[in-house]
Short mmCIF file of C-alpha atoms and ligand atoms in Angstrom, two decimals:
data_model
loop_
_atom_site.label_atom_id
_atom_site.label_comp_id
_atom_site.label_asym_id
_atom_site.label_seq_id
_atom_site.Cartn_x
_atom_site.Cartn_y
_atom_site.Cartn_z
CA MET H 1 150.13 -0.50 69.60
CA VAL H 2 148.44 -3.73 68.43
CA SER H 3 149.24 -7.16 69.77
CA GLN H 4 147.95 -10.56 68.69
CA THR H 5 146.78 -13.44 70.84
CA GLU H 6 144.99 -16.70 70.11
CA ILE H 7 142.16 -16.33 72.62
CA VAL H 8 140.95 -13.39 74.67
CA VAL H 9 139.00 -14.21 77.84
CA LEU H 10 136.89 -11.27 79.04
CA GLY H 11 136.40 -11.24 82.82
CA ALA H 12 138.80 -12.46 85.49
CA GLY H 13 136.27 -13.79 87.98
CA ILE H 14 136.52 -17.45 88.98
CA VAL H 15 134.76 -18.50 85.74
CA GLY H 16 137.12 -16.49 83.51
CA LEU H 17 140.17 -17.68 85.44
CA CYS H 18 139.22 -21.35 85.22
CA SER H 19 138.29 -20.99 81.54
CA ALA H 20 141.67 -19.38 80.83
CA LEU H 21 143.51 -22.14 82.73
CA GLN H 22 141.61 -24.94 80.99
CA LEU H 23 142.30 -23.31 77.61
CA GLN H 24 146.00 -23.21 78.47
CA ARG H 25 145.81 -26.91 79.30
CA GLN H 26 144.53 -27.47 75.77
CA GLY H 27 147.60 -25.67 74.45
CA PHE H 28 146.09 -22.26 73.63
CA GLU H 29 147.77 -18.91 74.17
CA VAL H 30 145.41 -16.81 76.28
CA THR H 31 145.07 -13.15 77.25
CA LEU H 32 142.77 -12.36 80.16
CA ILE H 33 141.15 -8.93 80.40
CA ASP H 34 139.31 -7.35 83.30
CA ARG H 35 138.35 -3.78 84.18
CA HIS H 36 139.95 -4.28 87.61
CA SER H 37 143.71 -4.48 88.08
CA GLY H 38 143.50 -7.93 89.69
CA PRO H 39 141.42 -11.11 89.54
CA GLY H 40 138.31 -12.23 91.41
CA ARG H 41 137.24 -8.84 92.76
CA GLU H 42 133.50 -9.07 92.07
CA THR H 43 130.96 -11.84 92.66
CA SER H 44 133.69 -14.45 92.99
CA HIS H 45 135.06 -12.65 96.04
CA GLY H 46 131.96 -12.27 98.16
CA ASN H 47 130.33 -15.68 98.03
CA ALA H 48 129.92 -18.22 100.82
CA GLY H 49 133.02 -20.13 99.71
CA LEU H 50 131.27 -23.47 99.27
CA ILE H 51 132.03 -26.12 96.68
CA GLN H 52 128.72 -27.95 96.44
CA PRO H 53 128.86 -31.17 94.39
CA ASP H 54 125.30 -31.84 95.59
CA GLY H 55 124.00 -28.53 94.21
CA PHE H 56 122.52 -30.04 91.04
CA PRO H 57 118.77 -29.82 91.94
CA PRO H 58 117.64 -26.47 90.49
CA ILE H 59 116.41 -23.68 92.71
CA LEU H 60 113.01 -23.26 91.10
CA PHE H 61 110.64 -20.33 91.15
CA PRO H 62 107.77 -21.34 93.47
CA ARG H 63 104.76 -22.51 91.46
CA ASP H 64 102.36 -23.55 94.23
CA TRP H 65 100.21 -20.64 95.39
CA LYS H 66 100.87 -21.06 99.10
CA THR H 67 104.66 -20.75 98.73
CA PHE H 68 104.28 -18.06 96.06
CA ALA H 69 102.05 -16.05 98.40
CA SER H 70 104.64 -16.26 101.18
CA TYR H 71 107.20 -14.71 98.79
CA ALA H 72 104.74 -12.12 97.52
CA THR H 73 104.29 -10.59 101.00
CA ASN H 74 108.03 -9.74 100.96
CA GLN H 75 108.32 -10.67 104.64
CA ARG H 76 110.65 -13.67 104.25
CA ASN H 77 114.29 -13.65 105.34
CA ASP H 78 115.71 -15.92 102.64
CA CYS H 79 114.27 -13.96 99.71
CA VAL H 80 113.23 -10.34 99.35
CA TYR H 81 112.58 -8.08 96.41
CA GLN H 82 112.95 -4.38 95.73
CA PHE H 83 109.50 -3.40 94.51
CA SER H 84 110.87 -0.70 92.20
CA ALA H 85 112.90 -3.31 90.28
CA LEU H 86 110.01 -5.67 89.60
CA TRP H 87 108.68 -4.15 86.38
CA LYS H 88 112.13 -4.37 84.78
CA LEU H 89 112.75 -7.90 86.06
CA ALA H 90 109.25 -9.12 85.18
CA PRO H 91 109.96 -10.57 81.68
CA ALA H 92 112.97 -12.60 82.88
CA LEU H 93 111.20 -13.67 86.07
CA PHE H 94 108.19 -14.78 84.04
CA LYS H 95 110.50 -17.00 81.97
CA TYR H 96 112.07 -18.29 85.20
CA TRP H 97 108.54 -19.15 86.44
CA GLN H 98 107.72 -20.84 83.11
CA MET H 99 110.91 -22.92 83.22
CA SER H 100 110.28 -24.02 86.81
CA ARG H 101 107.81 -26.82 86.00
CA THR H 102 108.50 -30.22 87.56
CA SER H 103 109.17 -31.63 84.09
CA SER H 104 111.82 -28.93 83.49
CA ALA H 105 113.38 -29.76 86.85
CA GLU H 106 114.12 -33.30 85.72
CA ARG H 107 115.75 -32.01 82.53
CA ILE H 108 117.81 -29.47 84.48
CA VAL H 109 119.01 -32.13 86.94
CA ALA H 110 120.10 -34.32 84.02
CA ALA H 111 121.98 -31.40 82.47
CA ASN H 112 123.56 -30.36 85.76
CA LEU H 113 124.72 -33.76 86.94
CA PRO H 114 127.81 -34.19 84.72
CA LEU H 115 129.10 -30.75 85.72
CA PHE H 116 128.44 -31.17 89.44
CA THR H 117 129.80 -34.73 89.46
CA SER H 118 133.16 -33.59 88.15
CA CYS H 119 133.41 -30.23 89.95
CA VAL H 120 135.63 -31.31 92.85
CA GLU H 121 138.02 -33.34 90.73
CA ASP H 122 138.35 -30.54 88.17
CA HIS H 123 139.10 -27.96 90.87
CA MET H 124 141.58 -30.31 92.51
CA GLU H 125 143.55 -30.73 89.31
CA ILE H 126 143.99 -26.99 88.97
CA ALA H 127 144.48 -26.46 92.70
CA LYS H 128 147.23 -29.09 92.79
CA GLU H 129 149.11 -27.32 90.02
CA ALA H 130 148.57 -23.99 91.77
CA GLY H 131 149.82 -25.46 95.07
CA VAL H 132 146.57 -24.66 96.92
CA LYS H 133 144.89 -28.04 97.26
CA ASP H 134 144.84 -27.62 101.04
CA SER H 135 142.72 -24.47 100.73
CA PHE H 136 139.73 -26.71 100.09
CA ARG H 137 138.55 -27.68 103.57
CA SER H 138 136.61 -30.94 103.98
CA SER H 139 134.10 -29.12 106.12
CA GLY H 140 130.76 -30.27 104.79
CA TRP H 141 127.86 -27.84 105.09
CA THR H 142 125.48 -28.11 108.01
CA ARG H 143 121.90 -26.89 107.67
CA VAL H 144 120.30 -26.34 111.05
CA PHE H 145 116.51 -26.31 111.38
CA ARG H 146 114.50 -24.53 114.03
CA ASN H 147 111.22 -25.92 112.75
CA GLU H 148 110.44 -29.63 113.13
CA SER H 149 108.39 -30.03 109.95
CA ASN H 150 110.95 -28.16 107.82
CA PHE H 151 113.63 -30.45 109.26
CA GLU H 152 111.61 -33.57 108.43
CA ALA H 153 110.83 -32.34 104.91
CA TYR H 154 114.46 -31.46 104.16
CA SER H 155 115.78 -34.74 105.62
CA LYS H 156 113.36 -36.60 103.36
CA LYS H 157 114.44 -34.57 100.34
CA ILE H 158 118.12 -35.28 101.02
CA ARG H 159 117.49 -38.99 101.59
CA ALA H 160 115.82 -39.10 98.16
CA LEU H 161 119.07 -37.75 96.64
CA ALA H 162 121.15 -40.63 98.01
CA GLY H 163 120.61 -42.45 94.71
CA TYR H 164 122.51 -39.65 92.99
CA GLY H 165 125.47 -40.16 95.30
CA VAL H 166 124.65 -37.33 97.72
CA ASN H 167 126.18 -38.10 101.12
CA ALA H 168 124.56 -36.61 104.19
CA GLU H 169 124.25 -37.13 107.93
CA VAL H 170 121.03 -36.35 109.75
CA LEU H 171 121.99 -34.92 113.15
CA SER H 172 119.97 -34.87 116.34
CA PRO H 173 120.21 -31.72 118.49
CA SER H 174 122.85 -33.38 120.70
CA GLU H 175 124.92 -34.50 117.70
CA LEU H 176 124.72 -30.97 116.35
CA GLN H 177 125.94 -29.66 119.72
CA GLU H 178 128.93 -31.97 119.51
CA LEU H 179 129.73 -30.91 115.95
CA GLU H 180 129.19 -27.19 116.50
CA PRO H 181 129.29 -26.37 120.24
CA GLY H 182 128.71 -22.66 119.63
CA VAL H 183 125.21 -23.07 118.23
CA GLN H 184 123.02 -21.71 121.00
CA ILE H 185 119.47 -22.20 119.77
CA ILE H 186 117.33 -25.23 120.50
CA ALA H 187 117.32 -26.84 117.09
CA ALA H 188 114.82 -29.36 115.78
CA GLY H 189 117.73 -31.09 114.05
CA ALA H 190 120.32 -30.60 111.34
CA VAL H 191 121.50 -32.13 108.10
CA ARG H 192 125.18 -32.14 107.23
CA LEU H 193 126.02 -32.46 103.54
CA THR H 194 129.33 -34.18 104.04
CA ASP H 195 130.87 -33.90 100.55
CA GLN H 196 130.85 -30.12 100.44
CA LEU H 197 134.18 -28.31 100.65
CA SER H 198 134.78 -24.75 101.74
CA LEU H 199 137.34 -22.00 101.38
CA ALA H 200 138.64 -19.58 103.98
CA SER H 201 139.06 -16.98 101.25
CA PRO H 202 137.53 -17.23 97.76
CA LEU H 203 139.68 -14.22 96.78
CA LYS H 204 142.90 -16.06 97.72
CA LEU H 205 141.83 -18.94 95.49
CA SER H 206 141.32 -16.55 92.56
CA LYS H 207 144.75 -15.05 93.20
CA ALA H 208 146.40 -18.47 93.30
CA TYR H 209 144.69 -19.52 90.05
CA PHE H 210 145.72 -16.19 88.52
CA ASP H 211 149.37 -16.72 89.51
CA LEU H 212 149.25 -20.15 87.87
CA PHE H 213 147.77 -18.60 84.73
CA LEU H 214 150.66 -16.09 84.56
CA LYS H 215 153.23 -18.80 85.35
CA ASN H 216 151.86 -20.83 82.42
CA GLY H 217 152.60 -17.90 80.11
CA GLY H 218 149.19 -16.16 80.21
CA ARG H 219 148.93 -12.40 79.78
CA PHE H 220 146.68 -10.09 81.79
CA GLU H 221 145.49 -6.66 80.71
CA VAL H 222 143.22 -4.06 82.27
CA GLY H 223 140.51 -2.81 79.95
CA ASP H 224 136.83 -2.36 79.25
CA ALA H 225 135.44 -5.43 77.49
CA ARG H 226 132.67 -3.33 75.98
CA THR H 227 135.24 -1.99 73.49
CA LEU H 228 135.16 -5.41 71.79
CA VAL H 229 134.41 -5.30 68.06
CA MET H 230 134.06 -8.06 65.48
CA LYS H 231 135.91 -7.11 62.30
CA GLY H 232 134.92 -10.30 60.50
CA PRO H 233 134.62 -14.04 61.18
CA PHE H 234 137.38 -15.03 63.64
CA GLN H 235 138.63 -11.42 63.76
CA TYR H 236 138.11 -9.59 67.04
CA ALA H 237 139.71 -6.50 68.54
CA VAL H 238 139.47 -5.11 72.06
CA ARG H 239 141.09 -2.06 73.61
CA THR H 240 142.97 -2.28 76.89
CA GLU H 241 144.73 0.46 78.88
CA ARG H 242 148.01 -0.39 77.14
CA GLN H 243 147.11 -1.45 73.62
CA ASN H 244 144.67 -2.94 71.14
CA ILE H 245 144.51 -6.72 71.24
CA GLU H 246 143.43 -8.79 68.25
CA SER H 247 142.41 -12.42 68.43
CA LYS H 248 140.62 -15.18 66.54
CA HIS H 249 138.50 -16.18 69.50
CA VAL H 250 136.92 -14.33 72.41
CA VAL H 251 135.26 -15.87 75.46
CA VAL H 252 132.75 -13.78 77.42
CA CYS H 253 133.05 -14.60 81.15
CA MET H 254 131.74 -11.37 82.61
CA GLY H 255 129.29 -12.95 85.04
CA PRO H 256 126.39 -10.56 85.72
CA TRP H 257 127.78 -8.02 83.22
CA SER H 258 127.87 -10.45 80.26
CA GLY H 259 124.51 -9.32 78.90
CA ASP H 260 125.74 -5.72 78.58
CA LEU H 261 128.35 -6.79 76.05
CA LEU H 262 126.15 -9.22 74.16
CA LYS H 263 123.63 -6.48 73.43
CA HIS H 264 126.31 -4.87 71.24
CA PHE H 265 126.26 -8.09 69.21
CA GLY H 266 122.47 -8.14 68.90
CA ILE H 267 122.09 -10.95 71.47
CA HIS H 268 119.39 -10.19 74.03
CA LEU H 269 119.15 -12.69 76.86
CA PRO H 270 116.54 -13.02 79.60
CA MET H 271 119.27 -12.58 82.22
CA PHE H 272 118.57 -11.42 85.74
CA VAL H 273 120.48 -11.34 88.99
CA LYS H 274 119.83 -12.70 92.45
CA ARG H 275 121.72 -10.34 94.65
CA GLY H 276 123.23 -11.33 97.99
CA TYR H 277 125.07 -9.63 100.83
CA HIS H 278 127.88 -10.48 103.19
CA ILE H 279 129.30 -9.03 106.36
CA HIS H 280 131.94 -10.38 108.77
CA PHE H 281 131.85 -10.79 112.53
CA SER H 282 134.49 -11.59 115.10
CA THR H 283 133.82 -14.37 117.61
CA THR H 284 133.21 -14.00 121.34
CA ASP H 285 133.83 -16.17 124.41
CA ASN H 286 136.51 -18.08 122.47
CA VAL H 287 133.77 -19.98 120.67
CA GLY H 288 134.75 -20.32 117.06
CA LEU H 289 132.55 -21.53 114.27
CA ARG H 290 134.06 -24.84 113.21
CA HIS H 291 132.23 -25.47 109.93
CA PRO H 292 130.06 -23.61 107.41
CA THR H 293 126.61 -23.68 108.95
CA SER H 294 123.30 -22.31 107.81
CA ASP H 295 120.31 -21.34 109.87
CA ALA H 296 117.97 -22.85 107.31
CA ASP H 297 114.78 -21.36 108.75
CA GLY H 298 116.55 -18.08 109.46
CA GLY H 299 117.51 -17.73 105.78
CA TYR H 300 121.26 -17.00 105.99
CA SER H 301 124.54 -18.88 106.27
CA LEU H 302 127.69 -18.48 108.34
CA THR H 303 131.14 -19.53 107.10
CA PRO H 304 134.38 -19.33 109.08
CA MET H 305 136.75 -17.33 106.88
CA ASP H 306 140.08 -15.49 107.11
CA ASP H 307 138.19 -12.20 107.59
CA GLY H 308 136.02 -13.54 110.42
CA ILE H 309 132.68 -15.32 110.39
CA ARG H 310 131.09 -14.41 107.05
CA LEU H 311 127.34 -14.04 107.14
CA ASN H 312 125.84 -14.45 103.66
CA THR H 313 122.23 -13.59 102.97
CA GLY H 314 119.88 -15.44 100.65
CA VAL H 315 118.41 -13.80 97.58
CA GLU H 316 117.41 -10.24 96.84
CA PHE H 317 115.61 -9.57 93.56
CA ALA H 318 116.79 -6.11 92.60
CA GLY H 319 118.46 -4.34 89.74
CA ARG H 320 122.12 -5.30 89.47
CA ASP H 321 123.17 -1.68 89.99
CA SER H 322 120.43 -0.63 92.42
CA PRO H 323 121.59 0.84 95.72
CA SER H 324 122.10 -1.65 98.54
CA SER H 325 119.19 -2.20 100.87
CA ASN H 326 119.47 -2.93 104.58
CA ILE H 327 116.21 -4.88 104.80
CA GLN H 328 117.51 -8.44 104.59
CA LEU H 329 120.51 -7.93 106.86
CA ALA H 330 118.40 -6.06 109.39
CA ARG H 331 116.13 -9.11 109.54
CA VAL H 332 118.80 -11.80 109.75
CA ILE H 333 121.54 -10.26 111.94
CA PRO H 334 119.42 -10.46 115.14
CA LEU H 335 118.61 -14.09 114.27
CA ALA H 336 122.31 -14.82 113.70
CA ARG H 337 123.24 -13.29 117.07
CA GLU H 338 120.62 -15.50 118.71
CA PHE H 339 121.94 -18.53 116.76
CA PHE H 340 125.67 -18.12 117.44
CA PRO H 341 127.76 -15.89 119.77
CA LEU H 342 128.89 -13.37 117.16
CA GLY H 343 131.22 -10.57 118.20
CA ASP H 344 131.76 -7.20 116.56
CA GLN H 345 130.60 -6.47 113.06
CA ARG H 346 133.83 -5.93 111.17
CA GLU H 347 132.69 -3.65 108.34
CA ALA H 348 130.45 -0.62 108.50
CA ARG H 349 128.91 -1.43 105.11
CA PRO H 350 128.02 -4.86 103.76
CA TRP H 351 129.33 -6.26 100.49
CA VAL H 352 126.68 -6.80 97.84
CA GLY H 353 127.05 -8.99 94.77
CA SER H 354 124.94 -10.42 91.97
CA ARG H 355 124.46 -14.08 91.12
CA PRO H 356 124.29 -14.14 87.29
CA CYS H 357 121.14 -16.09 86.40
CA LEU H 358 119.39 -17.44 83.34
CA PRO H 359 115.76 -18.55 83.63
CA ASP H 360 116.44 -22.30 83.34
CA MET H 361 119.15 -22.08 85.99
CA LEU H 362 121.77 -23.51 83.64
CA PRO H 363 124.88 -21.62 82.57
CA LEU H 364 125.47 -20.57 78.99
CA ILE H 365 128.51 -22.45 77.67
CA GLY H 366 129.37 -22.59 73.99
CA PRO H 367 129.74 -20.61 70.77
CA SER H 368 127.65 -17.85 69.25
CA PRO H 369 126.19 -19.37 66.07
CA LYS H 370 126.11 -15.99 64.32
CA HIS H 371 129.56 -14.72 65.39
CA PRO H 372 132.28 -17.20 64.44
CA GLY H 373 134.94 -17.12 67.14
CA LEU H 374 132.73 -15.66 69.89
CA TRP H 375 132.17 -17.97 72.89
CA PHE H 376 130.31 -17.75 76.18
CA SER H 377 130.75 -19.01 79.71
CA PHE H 378 128.53 -17.23 82.22
CA GLY H 379 125.22 -17.53 84.07
CA HIS H 380 126.47 -19.80 86.86
CA ALA H 381 123.91 -18.39 89.32
CA HIS H 382 124.30 -19.93 92.81
CA HIS H 383 127.18 -22.21 91.84
CA GLY H 384 129.87 -20.33 89.94
CA LEU H 385 132.61 -21.14 92.41
CA THR H 386 131.55 -24.79 92.46
CA LEU H 387 131.31 -25.20 88.70
CA ALA H 388 134.02 -22.91 87.30
CA ALA H 389 136.68 -25.58 86.79
CA SER H 390 134.24 -27.97 85.07
CA THR H 391 132.53 -25.44 82.82
CA GLY H 392 136.00 -24.13 81.94
CA ARG H 393 137.00 -27.66 80.98
CA LEU H 394 133.88 -28.14 78.87
CA LEU H 395 134.45 -24.84 77.08
CA ALA H 396 138.13 -25.60 76.42
CA GLU H 397 137.33 -29.06 75.04
CA MET H 398 134.72 -27.56 72.71
CA MET H 399 137.12 -24.86 71.51
CA LYS H 400 139.85 -27.43 70.96
CA GLY H 401 137.46 -29.58 68.94
CA VAL H 402 137.95 -32.72 71.02
CA THR H 403 135.02 -34.78 72.27
CA PRO H 404 133.78 -32.92 75.35
CA PHE H 405 133.36 -34.82 78.62
CA THR H 406 129.63 -34.14 78.49
CA ASP H 407 127.11 -33.20 75.82
CA PRO H 408 127.15 -29.38 75.67
CA THR H 409 123.68 -29.07 74.09
CA PRO H 410 121.79 -28.16 77.31
CA TYR H 411 124.02 -25.11 77.83
CA ASN H 412 123.87 -23.61 74.34
CA LEU H 413 122.47 -20.28 73.19
CA ALA H 414 119.83 -21.91 70.98
CA ARG H 415 117.62 -22.58 74.01
CA PHE H 416 116.84 -18.85 74.20
CA GLN H 417 116.41 -18.20 70.48
C1 FAD C 501 125.87 -14.02 98.32
C2 FAD C 501 126.42 -15.04 97.36
C3 FAD C 501 126.84 -16.27 97.85
C4 FAD C 501 127.32 -17.24 96.95
N1 FAD C 501 127.81 -18.44 97.44
C5 FAD C 501 128.32 -19.35 96.58
C6 FAD C 501 128.92 -20.55 97.07
O1 FAD C 501 129.02 -20.78 98.27
N2 FAD C 501 129.37 -21.46 96.15
C7 FAD C 501 129.29 -21.23 94.81
O2 FAD C 501 129.67 -22.11 94.03
N3 FAD C 501 128.81 -20.07 94.32
C8 FAD C 501 128.33 -19.12 95.17
N4 FAD C 501 127.82 -17.95 94.68
C9 FAD C 501 127.79 -17.73 93.23
C10 FAD C 501 129.15 -17.39 92.67
O3 FAD C 501 129.81 -16.46 93.50
C11 FAD C 501 129.01 -16.83 91.25
O4 FAD C 501 128.25 -17.74 90.46
C12 FAD C 501 130.38 -16.67 90.60
O5 FAD C 501 131.23 -15.87 91.40
C13 FAD C 501 130.27 -16.06 89.22
O6 FAD C 501 131.60 -15.92 88.75
P1 FAD C 501 131.91 -15.15 87.43
O7 FAD C 501 133.37 -15.26 87.20
O8 FAD C 501 130.97 -15.58 86.37
O9 FAD C 501 131.49 -13.62 87.76
P2 FAD C 501 132.34 -12.49 88.52
O10 FAD C 501 133.09 -13.03 89.65
O11 FAD C 501 131.38 -11.38 88.81
O12 FAD C 501 133.38 -12.04 87.44
C14 FAD C 501 133.03 -11.24 86.33
C15 FAD C 501 134.24 -10.41 85.98
O13 FAD C 501 133.94 -9.64 84.81
C16 FAD C 501 134.55 -8.38 84.96
N5 FAD C 501 133.88 -7.38 84.13
C17 FAD C 501 132.59 -6.99 84.20
N6 FAD C 501 132.36 -6.02 83.29
C18 FAD C 501 133.53 -5.80 82.63
C19 FAD C 501 133.93 -4.93 81.60
N7 FAD C 501 133.09 -4.08 81.02
N8 FAD C 501 135.20 -4.99 81.18
C20 FAD C 501 136.09 -5.86 81.73
N9 FAD C 501 135.77 -6.70 82.72
C21 FAD C 501 134.51 -6.68 83.17
C22 FAD C 501 134.38 -8.07 86.45
O14 FAD C 501 135.30 -7.07 86.88
C23 FAD C 501 134.62 -9.43 87.08
O15 FAD C 501 135.97 -9.60 87.44
C24 FAD C 501 127.36 -16.96 95.55
C25 FAD C 501 126.98 -15.70 95.08
C26 FAD C 501 126.51 -14.75 95.98
C27 FAD C 501 126.14 -13.38 95.45
#
């Protein structure tokens, strides 16, 4: 059986879902395809649930030797690497290092700002339609520091961002105690980024967006996106479990798996992943965690969620499909227990996921110049949940041919070719 659709979106993570919804808003008929039988089951499920409008400064590869050396010893909590993966990751990491100059940082901030500035509003528009506006908690995100000089340095950095509209409160240890009575370490101080929002379940958000997509007339099919073929300009076909689907346009939103498909089209990107773990804990002594809080010097974050207190780790450089490693969690769980009265660990095995990264820490949004009708939206790295509604809007405006709300040039494929 063959069926026709205007646009196929490959990947039903938060980026694919928001792209599909924004395309519907522009009047397109959309079919969403994923290898799983439901939406949001991969990276978009396991994250820390934060919407971070202040996340526009890029997370750069360290270029000063002192910091670099501290990473090289592989003894840090916030960032570890699997030695066996390094040779494979080396070319992409070298590009990441190259693109982490101070001059690049300014360019990346300028490119990021329009997306981050509109991220809350764009989510809210979709969330309102989906009836889940209240899922976005006005929690802020509190970063607690054990070390005085790290606290001073971070406070200074955040104060410097005030000119960009970043709102933050610097908290003394007693103010932190009032905000988060369960924190049981003697902190040097804390900084609360007040504009951040958080979710109690990123998966529930994906499901609500998915229901809206179906309600708006969208179709969902289970299938392997790697069956996609280009038969000619604006002629694509992909096989699902039920049928072959033909379309004029295809959007690749496969997060960390996007590169696998693009290779079939002769597009080789310096993509890499920053893996991260989560595990849930119950609370003890009736002390609940009130807000998302990170132990900044400990290198992990805690978010109150439906499944318990979710502990998310920082970054692990490893192959996307490499076996999980216990190293980072083994380092941070004792610190977390010292930081907050955590109860039982709720799962025997942690979840592991992969932040899809490009070396300049900007997503890839736009068309393939050599494949008319093929479009991309992936590479959202640390901020896919935050940015999905806005990058979806940008993509949909480009595909519709209306003036996009921001210049799409910084996100195009040409920067890697
Ligand atoms: C530990 C951790 C914490 C994070 N915290 C935050 C946070 O607090 N805030 C924030 O904004 N971001 C956060 N992120 C980043 C964010 O989660 C990601 O950027 C985002 O989820 C990427 O979404 P995506 O839709 O591109 O990818 P995914 O959610 O991975 O979706 C890709 C989809 O493609 C599908 N797919 C793959 N291959 C195929 C195939 N062959 N055929 C069909 N379908 C296929 C998959 O099944 C999947 O559904 C975090 C990430 C991690 C790992």
